[in-house]
Amino acid sequence: MPVEKAITSPPPPSSPTLPWRATSTVVMGMTAVISRAFLYGLNKTETIGLDRFLEILDARKDVQNRERGLITVSNHVSVVDDPLVWGVLPIRYALNPSNHRWSLGSYDICFTNKILSKFFTLGQVLPTHRSQHSSFGGLFQPTITQSIRLLSSPPFPKTYSAVPSSRPSTVSESTPLLADDPFSSGSLTYSTNGTDSFPAPSAYEANRHAWVHIFPEGRIHQHPKKSLRYFKWGISRLILESEPLPDIVPMFIDGNQDIMHESREFPRFLPRIGKNVRVAFGEKVDGEKVFGELRAKWKNLVQLQKEALIKKGALMDMEMGDLTEGLKHSKEAQALREEVTLRIRKEVLKVRASLGLPDEDPKQGLVETWIEEGPKRTGQMDDGSFVGET
Ligand SMILES: *[C@@H]1O[C@H](CO)[C@@H](O)[C@H](O)[C@H]1NC(C)=O
């Protein structure tokens, strides 16, 4: 038995423990059964482009053969969108969680106590802080880093670009040098606020090139003309920084807003039935064509940052998803994120148009339009739309 080897450098396990995986499968499976029964038994549900999407999932069934991650991106019309929309997938897909979505769930709703936390974690939901509710929110929170890594492939080697002379040259490979890197190499947990602790799914080989779903509107938006809010920039980090560029499938959800309308009255917590739901899957985006040039510019920025830091003799110790201050806040970086976000929003609008909905007012895509919303954050807005808590 190679006991010594295990003591000196325990390799990270390739997948979570069997009981964990079994419980996760039960949670995912039960959720799918309930969602499917609700969509098809109590409501009328139509899918568009589902066969095409199932083909993509089928090709990804085997983790070892996966060559890239998968991003699905959609509008967000109700508190039940996730998990409800995944009820359109045949149940067998939920019984293979490694080929099912990871979703970003609100910390202040899904992770408020141990039981909820456990349930959502087993259901492949990642704890996400929203700036409005938490000082740990925003584009650079650890869960976005976690998502980038899930979409990519571990292990994530550290890159040492320069070591300042003041540091002993024998600095160990495993010494965490970047104070704000929540994932010290091989760690199976991470913290979203410095004191809590969550499993780090990206540490497992079995989760490589995973599927991440994102609602970039960041909150429920029920618009009378079914137009979209502006998209938040988190999606752009997933597209710019994941390696290789993941497959991207835009989606459009319609009808869930009637199941859980923000204006509904007592009993508010009960979903309504007998509604018409449509879930549309767009074609896979031609990622190279739409984002290739922007990703090349991003890589160039990263390179320039590294060279500048090397010149200054500043130590660079970055893993996938880590960013220097310059890469977080420079004008160039922000411009790239803005452009990626506009382009992915257009892809979702194409799916919306395929449902026969008239084009939205071009102003809808601009942040400025939404600043006019003023201090009122939820409820009915001046334009007739309803904005939800989540
Ligand atoms: C982090 O989250 C945990 C669990 O929600 C909470 O108990 C703790 O106070 C938070 N820490 C900080 C620094 O906010």
mmCIF file of C-alpha atoms and ligand atoms in Angstrom:
data_model
loop_
_atom_site.group_PDB
_atom_site.id
_atom_site.type_symbol
_atom_site.label_atom_id
_atom_site.label_comp_id
_atom_site.label_asym_id
_atom_site.label_seq_id
_atom_site.Cartn_x
_atom_site.Cartn_y
_atom_site.Cartn_z
ATOM 1 C CA MET A 1 0.000 0.000 0.000
ATOM 2 C CA PRO A 2 1.489 3.353 -1.012
ATOM 3 C CA VAL A 3 0.807 4.944 2.380
ATOM 4 C CA GLU A 4 3.747 7.351 2.216
ATOM 5 C CA LYS A 5 2.519 8.820 -0.994
ATOM 6 C CA ALA A 6 -0.843 9.551 0.541
ATOM 7 C CA ILE A 7 0.795 11.359 3.434
ATOM 8 C CA THR A 8 3.160 13.546 1.442
ATOM 9 C CA SER A 9 0.794 14.782 -1.235
ATOM 10 C CA PRO A 10 -2.753 13.598 -1.074
ATOM 11 C CA PRO A 11 -4.159 14.051 -4.559
ATOM 12 C CA PRO A 12 -7.584 15.638 -4.558
ATOM 13 C CA PRO A 13 -10.253 12.956 -4.922
ATOM 14 C CA SER A 14 -11.657 12.874 -8.431
ATOM 15 C CA SER A 15 -15.247 13.105 -7.238
ATOM 16 C CA PRO A 16 -17.219 13.827 -4.067
ATOM 17 C CA THR A 17 -17.899 10.871 -1.760
ATOM 18 C CA LEU A 18 -20.428 8.227 -2.771
ATOM 19 C CA PRO A 19 -22.997 9.229 -0.095
ATOM 20 C CA TRP A 20 -22.712 12.831 -1.250
ATOM 21 C CA ARG A 21 -23.246 11.880 -4.878
ATOM 22 C CA ALA A 22 -26.157 9.593 -3.996
ATOM 23 C CA THR A 23 -27.902 12.280 -1.943
ATOM 24 C CA SER A 24 -27.290 14.846 -4.656
ATOM 25 C CA THR A 25 -28.834 12.517 -7.245
ATOM 26 C CA VAL A 26 -31.904 12.040 -5.024
ATOM 27 C CA VAL A 27 -32.307 15.810 -4.547
ATOM 28 C CA MET A 28 -31.823 16.514 -8.263
ATOM 29 C CA GLY A 29 -34.122 13.625 -9.249
ATOM 30 C CA MET A 30 -36.959 14.566 -6.884
ATOM 31 C CA THR A 31 -36.772 18.191 -7.928
ATOM 32 C CA ALA A 32 -36.977 17.157 -11.578
ATOM 33 C CA VAL A 33 -39.965 14.854 -10.973
ATOM 34 C CA ILE A 34 -41.886 17.606 -9.170
ATOM 35 C CA SER A 35 -40.951 20.221 -11.803
ATOM 36 C CA ARG A 36 -41.926 17.949 -14.670
ATOM 37 C CA ALA A 37 -45.232 16.932 -13.073
ATOM 38 C CA PHE A 38 -46.033 20.567 -12.388
ATOM 39 C CA LEU A 39 -45.162 21.752 -15.929
ATOM 40 C CA TYR A 40 -46.930 18.988 -17.820
ATOM 41 C CA GLY A 41 -49.606 17.877 -15.343
ATOM 42 C CA LEU A 42 -50.879 21.177 -13.987
ATOM 43 C CA ASN A 43 -49.875 23.574 -16.753
ATOM 44 C CA LYS A 44 -49.541 23.487 -20.525
ATOM 45 C CA THR A 45 -45.911 23.457 -21.534
ATOM 46 C CA GLU A 46 -44.398 23.815 -24.956
ATOM 47 C CA THR A 47 -40.708 23.498 -25.789
ATOM 48 C CA ILE A 48 -38.858 24.903 -28.762
ATOM 49 C CA GLY A 49 -35.486 23.500 -29.820
ATOM 50 C CA LEU A 50 -35.420 20.892 -27.057
ATOM 51 C CA ASP A 51 -34.205 18.034 -29.304
ATOM 52 C CA ARG A 52 -31.259 20.118 -30.373
ATOM 53 C CA PHE A 53 -30.430 20.863 -26.743
ATOM 54 C CA LEU A 54 -30.745 17.218 -25.683
ATOM 55 C CA GLU A 55 -28.277 16.308 -28.430
ATOM 56 C CA ILE A 56 -25.776 18.685 -26.865
ATOM 57 C CA LEU A 57 -26.345 17.110 -23.435
ATOM 58 C CA ASP A 58 -26.083 13.584 -24.856
ATOM 59 C CA ALA A 59 -22.727 14.421 -26.399
ATOM 60 C CA ARG A 60 -21.549 15.563 -22.936
ATOM 61 C CA LYS A 61 -22.784 12.520 -21.039
ATOM 62 C CA ASP A 62 -19.348 11.085 -20.567
ATOM 63 C CA VAL A 63 -17.181 13.408 -18.463
ATOM 64 C CA GLN A 64 -13.905 12.114 -19.899
ATOM 65 C CA ASN A 65 -14.953 12.919 -23.443
ATOM 66 C CA ARG A 66 -16.073 16.442 -22.714
ATOM 67 C CA GLU A 67 -13.912 19.023 -24.379
ATOM 68 C CA ARG A 68 -15.477 22.165 -23.012
ATOM 69 C CA GLY A 69 -18.014 23.522 -20.565
ATOM 70 C CA LEU A 70 -21.561 24.599 -21.335
ATOM 71 C CA ILE A 71 -23.161 27.933 -20.488
ATOM 72 C CA THR A 72 -26.903 28.357 -20.748
ATOM 73 C CA VAL A 73 -28.193 31.866 -20.367
ATOM 74 C CA SER A 74 -31.772 33.100 -20.144
ATOM 75 C CA ASN A 75 -34.174 35.768 -19.032
ATOM 76 C CA HIS A 76 -35.570 35.476 -15.500
ATOM 77 C CA VAL A 77 -39.319 35.822 -15.114
ATOM 78 C CA SER A 78 -40.134 34.112 -11.828
ATOM 79 C CA VAL A 79 -38.805 32.810 -8.568
ATOM 80 C CA VAL A 80 -39.480 29.239 -9.787
ATOM 81 C CA ASP A 81 -37.608 29.474 -13.135
ATOM 82 C CA ASP A 82 -34.865 27.328 -11.703
ATOM 83 C CA PRO A 83 -35.573 24.444 -11.127
ATOM 84 C CA LEU A 84 -38.914 24.521 -12.969
ATOM 85 C CA VAL A 85 -37.593 24.929 -16.529
ATOM 86 C CA TRP A 86 -35.351 21.893 -16.176
ATOM 87 C CA GLY A 87 -38.564 19.886 -15.850
ATOM 88 C CA VAL A 88 -38.677 19.958 -19.650
ATOM 89 C CA LEU A 89 -35.698 17.573 -19.682
ATOM 90 C CA PRO A 90 -36.561 13.858 -19.441
ATOM 91 C CA ILE A 91 -36.006 12.640 -15.859
ATOM 92 C CA ARG A 92 -32.961 10.554 -16.741
ATOM 93 C CA TYR A 93 -30.959 13.742 -17.204
ATOM 94 C CA ALA A 94 -31.489 14.694 -13.559
ATOM 95 C CA LEU A 95 -30.246 11.291 -12.465
ATOM 96 C CA ASN A 96 -26.826 12.191 -13.846
ATOM 97 C CA PRO A 97 -26.025 15.377 -11.887
ATOM 98 C CA SER A 98 -22.594 15.608 -13.478
ATOM 99 C CA ASN A 99 -24.406 16.359 -16.746
ATOM 100 C CA HIS A 100 -26.850 18.788 -15.190
ATOM 101 C CA ARG A 101 -26.671 22.498 -14.582
ATOM 102 C CA TRP A 102 -24.937 24.389 -11.791
ATOM 103 C CA SER A 103 -26.919 27.453 -10.949
ATOM 104 C CA LEU A 104 -26.138 30.690 -9.111
ATOM 105 C CA GLY A 105 -28.591 31.101 -6.239
ATOM 106 C CA SER A 106 -29.105 34.098 -3.974
ATOM 107 C CA TYR A 107 -27.175 33.784 -0.740
ATOM 108 C CA ASP A 108 -29.805 35.762 1.161
ATOM 109 C CA ILE A 109 -32.557 33.343 0.118
ATOM 110 C CA CYS A 110 -31.105 29.887 -0.492
ATOM 111 C CA PHE A 111 -28.290 29.864 2.057
ATOM 112 C CA THR A 112 -29.794 31.467 5.133
ATOM 113 C CA ASN A 113 -29.580 28.361 7.332
ATOM 114 C CA LYS A 114 -27.793 25.006 7.446
ATOM 115 C CA ILE A 115 -30.675 22.918 6.092
ATOM 116 C CA LEU A 116 -31.415 25.185 3.135
ATOM 117 C CA SER A 117 -27.702 25.502 2.454
ATOM 118 C CA LYS A 118 -27.279 21.752 2.342
ATOM 119 C CA PHE A 119 -30.334 21.272 0.159
ATOM 120 C CA PHE A 120 -29.285 23.845 -2.430
ATOM 121 C CA THR A 121 -25.675 22.740 -2.385
ATOM 122 C CA LEU A 122 -26.753 19.159 -3.103
ATOM 123 C CA GLY A 123 -28.997 20.577 -5.817
ATOM 124 C CA GLN A 124 -25.954 22.120 -7.520
ATOM 125 C CA VAL A 125 -26.738 25.709 -6.612
ATOM 126 C CA LEU A 126 -23.804 28.001 -5.849
ATOM 127 C CA PRO A 127 -24.011 30.655 -3.100
ATOM 128 C CA THR A 128 -24.079 34.058 -4.767
ATOM 129 C CA HIS A 129 -24.065 37.383 -2.927
ATOM 130 C CA ARG A 130 -26.064 40.222 -4.418
ATOM 131 C CA SER A 131 -24.532 43.642 -3.904
ATOM 132 C CA GLN A 132 -27.873 45.081 -2.874
ATOM 133 C CA HIS A 133 -28.015 42.652 0.036
ATOM 134 C CA SER A 134 -24.391 42.035 0.856
ATOM 135 C CA SER A 135 -21.001 43.674 0.760
ATOM 136 C CA PHE A 136 -19.583 40.402 -0.615
ATOM 137 C CA GLY A 137 -21.503 40.660 -3.892
ATOM 138 C CA GLY A 138 -20.350 41.702 -7.306
ATOM 139 C CA LEU A 139 -18.369 40.582 -10.263
ATOM 140 C CA PHE A 140 -15.330 39.376 -8.355
ATOM 141 C CA GLN A 141 -16.942 37.237 -5.682
ATOM 142 C CA PRO A 142 -15.530 33.739 -5.175
ATOM 143 C CA THR A 143 -18.586 32.047 -6.644
ATOM 144 C CA ILE A 144 -17.921 33.632 -10.039
ATOM 145 C CA THR A 145 -14.370 32.290 -9.833
ATOM 146 C CA GLN A 146 -15.827 28.914 -8.897
ATOM 147 C CA SER A 147 -18.117 29.022 -11.946
ATOM 148 C CA ILE A 148 -15.225 29.849 -14.275
ATOM 149 C CA ARG A 149 -13.326 26.859 -12.920
ATOM 150 C CA LEU A 150 -16.341 24.555 -13.189
ATOM 151 C CA LEU A 151 -16.620 25.485 -16.855
ATOM 152 C CA SER A 152 -12.943 24.736 -17.350
ATOM 153 C CA SER A 153 -10.885 21.723 -16.385
ATOM 154 C CA PRO A 154 -8.895 21.057 -13.173
ATOM 155 C CA PRO A 155 -6.215 20.947 -11.942
ATOM 156 C CA PHE A 156 -5.672 24.701 -12.049
ATOM 157 C CA PRO A 157 -1.923 25.207 -11.938
ATOM 158 C CA LYS A 158 -0.565 28.320 -10.303
ATOM 159 C CA THR A 159 1.490 30.449 -12.610
ATOM 160 C CA TYR A 160 4.551 32.021 -11.030
ATOM 161 C CA SER A 161 5.630 34.829 -13.260
ATOM 162 C CA ALA A 162 8.110 36.588 -11.030
ATOM 163 C CA VAL A 163 9.473 36.155 -7.534
ATOM 164 C CA PRO A 164 10.750 39.292 -5.782
ATOM 165 C CA SER A 165 14.246 38.896 -4.357
ATOM 166 C CA SER A 166 13.036 39.475 -0.823
ATOM 167 C CA ARG A 167 11.210 36.177 -0.864
ATOM 168 C CA PRO A 168 13.133 32.986 -0.182
ATOM 169 C CA SER A 169 13.563 31.101 -3.427
ATOM 170 C CA THR A 170 12.430 27.920 -1.735
ATOM 171 C CA VAL A 171 8.898 29.186 -1.406
ATOM 172 C CA SER A 172 6.766 26.115 -1.440
ATOM 173 C CA GLU A 173 4.385 25.381 -4.263
ATOM 174 C CA SER A 174 1.504 25.120 -1.877
ATOM 175 C CA THR A 175 2.036 28.372 -0.010
ATOM 176 C CA PRO A 176 -0.912 30.578 -0.807
ATOM 177 C CA LEU A 177 0.565 33.907 -1.782
ATOM 178 C CA LEU A 178 -2.450 35.788 -2.938
ATOM 179 C CA ALA A 179 -4.344 36.622 0.183
ATOM 180 C CA ASP A 180 -7.687 36.850 -1.541
ATOM 181 C CA ASP A 181 -7.512 33.550 -3.394
ATOM 182 C CA PRO A 182 -10.181 31.529 -1.629
ATOM 183 C CA PHE A 183 -9.098 28.284 -3.252
ATOM 184 C CA SER A 184 -5.700 27.370 -1.958
ATOM 185 C CA SER A 185 -4.480 24.682 -4.309
ATOM 186 C CA GLY A 186 -6.430 21.463 -4.090
ATOM 187 C CA SER A 187 -8.757 22.771 -1.408
ATOM 188 C CA LEU A 188 -12.159 21.154 -1.419
ATOM 189 C CA THR A 189 -13.939 24.072 0.186
ATOM 190 C CA TYR A 190 -14.115 27.798 -0.299
ATOM 191 C CA SER A 191 -15.498 30.762 1.553
ATOM 192 C CA THR A 192 -17.755 33.421 0.094
ATOM 193 C CA ASN A 193 -17.330 35.885 2.966
ATOM 194 C CA GLY A 194 -14.179 34.889 4.769
ATOM 195 C CA THR A 195 -15.857 32.847 7.507
ATOM 196 C CA ASP A 196 -18.438 30.563 5.910
ATOM 197 C CA SER A 197 -17.401 27.392 4.094
ATOM 198 C CA PHE A 198 -18.864 25.678 1.053
ATOM 199 C CA PRO A 199 -17.755 22.674 -0.965
ATOM 200 C CA ALA A 200 -15.702 23.761 -3.990
ATOM 201 C CA PRO A 201 -17.161 21.608 -6.757
ATOM 202 C CA SER A 202 -14.548 22.726 -9.278
ATOM 203 C CA ALA A 203 -11.847 20.897 -7.317
ATOM 204 C CA TYR A 204 -13.169 17.560 -8.544
ATOM 205 C CA GLU A 205 -12.100 16.091 -11.839
ATOM 206 C CA ALA A 206 -15.636 14.678 -12.151
ATOM 207 C CA ASN A 207 -16.999 18.219 -12.471
ATOM 208 C CA ARG A 208 -14.699 19.332 -15.253
ATOM 209 C CA HIS A 209 -16.192 21.195 -18.196
ATOM 210 C CA ALA A 210 -19.440 21.478 -16.293
ATOM 211 C CA TRP A 211 -22.684 23.123 -17.310
ATOM 212 C CA VAL A 212 -23.452 26.474 -15.644
ATOM 213 C CA HIS A 213 -26.764 28.279 -16.055
ATOM 214 C CA ILE A 214 -26.974 31.999 -15.482
ATOM 215 C CA PHE A 215 -29.772 34.576 -15.343
ATOM 216 C CA PRO A 216 -27.793 37.755 -16.125
ATOM 217 C CA GLU A 217 -30.732 40.041 -15.388
ATOM 218 C CA GLY A 218 -29.851 39.217 -11.809
ATOM 219 C CA ARG A 219 -33.414 39.442 -10.585
ATOM 220 C CA ILE A 220 -36.946 38.611 -11.640
ATOM 221 C CA HIS A 221 -38.223 40.839 -14.385
ATOM 222 C CA GLN A 222 -41.824 40.641 -15.570
ATOM 223 C CA HIS A 223 -42.264 43.145 -18.356
ATOM 224 C CA PRO A 224 -45.610 43.685 -20.113
ATOM 225 C CA LYS A 225 -43.851 43.365 -23.484
ATOM 226 C CA LYS A 226 -41.554 40.598 -22.231
ATOM 227 C CA SER A 227 -38.440 42.645 -22.868
ATOM 228 C CA LEU A 228 -35.225 42.074 -20.944
ATOM 229 C CA ARG A 229 -33.466 44.111 -18.282
ATOM 230 C CA TYR A 230 -29.861 45.085 -18.873
ATOM 231 C CA PHE A 231 -27.517 42.190 -18.207
ATOM 232 C CA LYS A 232 -25.063 42.234 -15.332
ATOM 233 C CA TRP A 233 -21.436 41.641 -16.226
ATOM 234 C CA GLY A 234 -20.805 38.357 -14.400
ATOM 235 C CA ILE A 235 -21.677 36.432 -17.560
ATOM 236 C CA SER A 236 -18.838 38.221 -19.375
ATOM 237 C CA ARG A 237 -16.273 36.833 -16.942
ATOM 238 C CA LEU A 238 -17.499 33.294 -17.648
ATOM 239 C CA ILE A 239 -17.164 33.882 -21.385
ATOM 240 C CA LEU A 240 -13.827 35.732 -21.329
ATOM 241 C CA GLU A 241 -11.951 33.681 -18.753
ATOM 242 C CA SER A 242 -13.116 30.050 -19.063
ATOM 243 C CA GLU A 243 -10.725 27.779 -20.943
ATOM 244 C CA PRO A 244 -11.467 26.672 -23.548
ATOM 245 C CA LEU A 245 -14.413 28.822 -24.589
ATOM 246 C CA PRO A 246 -17.505 26.902 -23.400
ATOM 247 C CA ASP A 247 -20.438 26.047 -25.620
ATOM 248 C CA ILE A 248 -23.109 28.702 -25.181
ATOM 249 C CA VAL A 249 -26.843 28.117 -25.578
ATOM 250 C CA PRO A 250 -29.195 31.074 -25.145
ATOM 251 C CA MET A 251 -32.711 30.377 -23.866
ATOM 252 C CA PHE A 252 -35.952 32.251 -23.443
ATOM 253 C CA ILE A 253 -38.554 31.487 -20.780
ATOM 254 C CA ASP A 254 -42.148 32.635 -21.081
ATOM 255 C CA GLY A 255 -45.162 31.831 -18.918
ATOM 256 C CA ASN A 256 -43.556 31.274 -15.546
ATOM 257 C CA GLN A 257 -44.400 34.896 -14.825
ATOM 258 C CA ASP A 258 -48.071 33.839 -14.771
ATOM 259 C CA ILE A 259 -47.331 30.947 -12.428
ATOM 260 C CA MET A 260 -45.651 33.264 -9.924
ATOM 261 C CA HIS A 261 -46.707 36.779 -10.836
ATOM 262 C CA GLU A 262 -45.107 39.409 -8.642
ATOM 263 C CA SER A 263 -48.522 41.038 -8.158
ATOM 264 C CA ARG A 264 -50.166 37.831 -6.934
ATOM 265 C CA GLU A 265 -52.089 37.996 -3.712
ATOM 266 C CA PHE A 266 -52.845 35.491 -0.974
ATOM 267 C CA PRO A 267 -51.644 32.795 -0.905
ATOM 268 C CA ARG A 268 -48.485 34.392 -2.280
ATOM 269 C CA PHE A 269 -46.236 31.391 -1.760
ATOM 270 C CA LEU A 270 -48.441 29.091 -3.868
ATOM 271 C CA PRO A 271 -47.649 28.742 -7.573
ATOM 272 C CA ARG A 272 -50.656 29.182 -9.861
ATOM 273 C CA ILE A 273 -51.712 26.440 -12.283
ATOM 274 C CA GLY A 274 -53.343 26.113 -15.688
ATOM 275 C CA LYS A 275 -50.875 28.494 -17.320
ATOM 276 C CA ASN A 276 -49.150 28.285 -20.691
ATOM 277 C CA VAL A 277 -45.396 27.931 -20.456
ATOM 278 C CA ARG A 278 -42.899 28.110 -23.298
ATOM 279 C CA VAL A 279 -39.243 27.186 -22.912
ATOM 280 C CA ALA A 280 -37.141 27.938 -25.989
ATOM 281 C CA PHE A 281 -33.580 26.733 -26.548
ATOM 282 C CA GLY A 282 -31.659 28.676 -29.154
ATOM 283 C CA GLU A 283 -28.988 27.292 -31.436
ATOM 284 C CA LYS A 284 -25.518 26.930 -30.026
ATOM 285 C CA VAL A 285 -23.815 30.312 -30.411
ATOM 286 C CA ASP A 286 -20.910 30.434 -32.867
ATOM 287 C CA GLY A 287 -18.585 31.322 -29.996
ATOM 288 C CA GLU A 288 -15.448 31.964 -32.017
ATOM 289 C CA LYS A 289 -17.255 34.299 -34.356
ATOM 290 C CA VAL A 290 -19.113 36.243 -31.676
ATOM 291 C CA PHE A 291 -16.521 36.269 -28.882
ATOM 292 C CA GLY A 292 -13.193 35.130 -30.407
ATOM 293 C CA GLU A 293 -11.827 38.606 -31.051
ATOM 294 C CA LEU A 294 -12.869 39.832 -27.590
ATOM 295 C CA ARG A 295 -11.268 36.833 -25.917
ATOM 296 C CA ALA A 296 -8.063 37.478 -27.844
ATOM 297 C CA LYS A 297 -8.090 41.076 -26.602
ATOM 298 C CA TRP A 298 -8.652 39.826 -23.058
ATOM 299 C CA LYS A 299 -5.677 37.452 -23.290
ATOM 300 C CA ASN A 300 -3.595 40.300 -24.542
ATOM 301 C CA LEU A 301 -4.604 42.423 -21.542
ATOM 302 C CA VAL A 302 -3.692 39.588 -19.176
ATOM 303 C CA GLN A 303 -0.307 39.290 -20.841
ATOM 304 C CA LEU A 304 0.374 43.024 -20.579
ATOM 305 C CA GLN A 305 -0.586 42.988 -16.899
ATOM 306 C CA LYS A 306 1.768 40.121 -16.220
ATOM 307 C CA GLU A 307 4.644 41.805 -17.992
ATOM 308 C CA ALA A 308 4.059 45.050 -16.107
ATOM 309 C CA LEU A 309 4.079 43.214 -12.785
ATOM 310 C CA ILE A 310 7.214 41.295 -13.692
ATOM 311 C CA LYS A 311 8.948 44.568 -14.524
ATOM 312 C CA LYS A 312 8.008 45.927 -11.125
ATOM 313 C CA GLY A 313 9.255 42.730 -9.516
ATOM 314 C CA ALA A 314 5.854 42.096 -8.043
ATOM 315 C CA LEU A 315 4.978 38.508 -7.474
ATOM 316 C CA MET A 316 2.283 37.051 -9.625
ATOM 317 C CA ASP A 317 0.547 34.008 -8.291
ATOM 318 C CA MET A 318 -2.618 33.518 -10.194
ATOM 319 C CA GLU A 319 -4.877 30.595 -10.727
ATOM 320 C CA MET A 320 -7.676 30.434 -13.214
ATOM 321 C CA GLY A 321 -10.266 33.020 -12.214
ATOM 322 C CA ASP A 322 -7.862 35.174 -10.182
ATOM 323 C CA LEU A 323 -7.492 38.747 -11.350
ATOM 324 C CA THR A 324 -5.083 41.541 -10.597
ATOM 325 C CA GLU A 325 -6.472 44.961 -9.667
ATOM 326 C CA GLY A 326 -5.770 46.125 -13.216
ATOM 327 C CA LEU A 327 -7.660 43.232 -14.722
ATOM 328 C CA LYS A 328 -10.554 43.957 -12.408
ATOM 329 C CA HIS A 329 -10.866 47.690 -12.834
ATOM 330 C CA SER A 330 -8.973 48.993 -15.879
ATOM 331 C CA LYS A 331 -10.994 50.778 -18.524
ATOM 332 C CA GLU A 332 -9.979 48.229 -21.147
ATOM 333 C CA ALA A 333 -11.123 45.304 -19.054
ATOM 334 C CA GLN A 334 -14.423 46.960 -18.303
ATOM 335 C CA ALA A 335 -14.993 47.831 -21.949
ATOM 336 C CA LEU A 336 -14.447 44.206 -22.937
ATOM 337 C CA ARG A 337 -16.891 42.990 -20.312
ATOM 338 C CA GLU A 338 -19.463 45.495 -21.435
ATOM 339 C CA GLU A 339 -19.155 44.421 -25.058
ATOM 340 C CA VAL A 340 -19.337 40.691 -24.253
ATOM 341 C CA THR A 341 -22.427 41.339 -22.160
ATOM 342 C CA LEU A 342 -24.144 43.279 -24.950
ATOM 343 C CA ARG A 343 -23.388 40.506 -27.420
ATOM 344 C CA ILE A 344 -24.694 37.695 -25.239
ATOM 345 C CA ARG A 345 -27.815 39.741 -24.532
ATOM 346 C CA LYS A 346 -28.362 39.954 -28.311
ATOM 347 C CA GLU A 347 -28.181 36.170 -28.513
ATOM 348 C CA VAL A 348 -30.953 35.852 -25.916
ATOM 349 C CA LEU A 349 -32.973 38.469 -27.824
ATOM 350 C CA LYS A 350 -32.709 36.304 -30.959
ATOM 351 C CA VAL A 351 -34.373 33.435 -29.114
ATOM 352 C CA ARG A 352 -37.005 35.849 -27.864
ATOM 353 C CA ALA A 353 -37.641 36.989 -31.451
ATOM 354 C CA SER A 354 -37.973 33.366 -32.592
ATOM 355 C CA LEU A 355 -41.078 33.164 -30.386
ATOM 356 C CA GLY A 356 -42.691 35.861 -32.501
ATOM 357 C CA LEU A 357 -42.298 38.602 -29.910
ATOM 358 C CA PRO A 358 -41.744 42.074 -31.459
ATOM 359 C CA ASP A 359 -38.314 43.663 -31.077
ATOM 360 C CA GLU A 360 -37.744 45.501 -27.844
ATOM 361 C CA ASP A 361 -37.045 49.191 -27.545
ATOM 362 C CA PRO A 362 -33.237 49.452 -28.050
ATOM 363 C CA LYS A 363 -33.045 51.549 -24.864
ATOM 364 C CA GLN A 364 -33.876 48.437 -22.840
ATOM 365 C CA GLY A 365 -30.317 47.189 -23.201
ATOM 366 C CA LEU A 366 -28.668 50.257 -21.701
ATOM 367 C CA VAL A 367 -27.717 50.642 -18.082
ATOM 368 C CA GLU A 368 -28.813 54.308 -18.273
ATOM 369 C CA THR A 369 -32.400 53.251 -18.901
ATOM 370 C CA TRP A 370 -32.391 51.317 -15.689
ATOM 371 C CA ILE A 371 -30.840 54.002 -13.581
ATOM 372 C CA GLU A 372 -34.065 55.931 -14.213
ATOM 373 C CA GLU A 373 -35.846 53.244 -12.259
ATOM 374 C CA GLY A 374 -34.741 55.280 -9.301
ATOM 375 C CA PRO A 375 -34.564 54.117 -5.744
ATOM 376 C CA LYS A 376 -37.545 51.790 -6.064
ATOM 377 C CA ARG A 377 -36.048 48.322 -6.423
ATOM 378 C CA THR A 378 -38.978 45.937 -6.429
ATOM 379 C CA GLY A 379 -42.665 45.986 -7.230
ATOM 380 C CA GLN A 380 -44.291 47.678 -10.203
ATOM 381 C CA MET A 381 -42.115 50.111 -12.116
ATOM 382 C CA ASP A 382 -43.190 53.165 -14.103
ATOM 383 C CA ASP A 383 -42.972 51.197 -17.361
ATOM 384 C CA GLY A 384 -45.493 48.643 -16.120
ATOM 385 C CA SER A 385 -42.983 45.896 -15.427
ATOM 386 C CA PHE A 386 -42.709 44.019 -12.165
ATOM 387 C CA VAL A 387 -39.332 43.504 -10.574
ATOM 388 C CA GLY A 388 -38.956 40.770 -7.989
ATOM 389 C CA GLU A 389 -36.883 40.254 -4.908
ATOM 390 C CA THR A 390 -34.766 37.420 -6.301
HETATM 391 C C1 LIG B 1 -20.445 34.795 6.626
HETATM 392 O O1 LIG B 1 -21.624 34.004 6.523
HETATM 393 C C2 LIG B 1 -21.940 33.268 7.703
HETATM 394 C C3 LIG B 1 -23.102 32.372 7.363
HETATM 395 O O2 LIG B 1 -24.127 33.047 6.702
HETATM 396 C C4 LIG B 1 -22.221 34.232 8.833
HETATM 397 O O3 LIG B 1 -22.533 33.512 10.013
HETATM 398 C C5 LIG B 1 -21.002 35.098 9.041
HETATM 399 O O4 LIG B 1 -21.255 36.074 10.031
HETATM 400 C C6 LIG B 1 -20.606 35.794 7.755
HETATM 401 N N1 LIG B 1 -19.340 36.481 7.941
HETATM 402 C C7 LIG B 1 -19.150 37.757 7.674
HETATM 403 C C8 LIG B 1 -17.767 38.280 7.860
HETATM 404 O O5 LIG B 1 -20.059 38.463 7.267
#
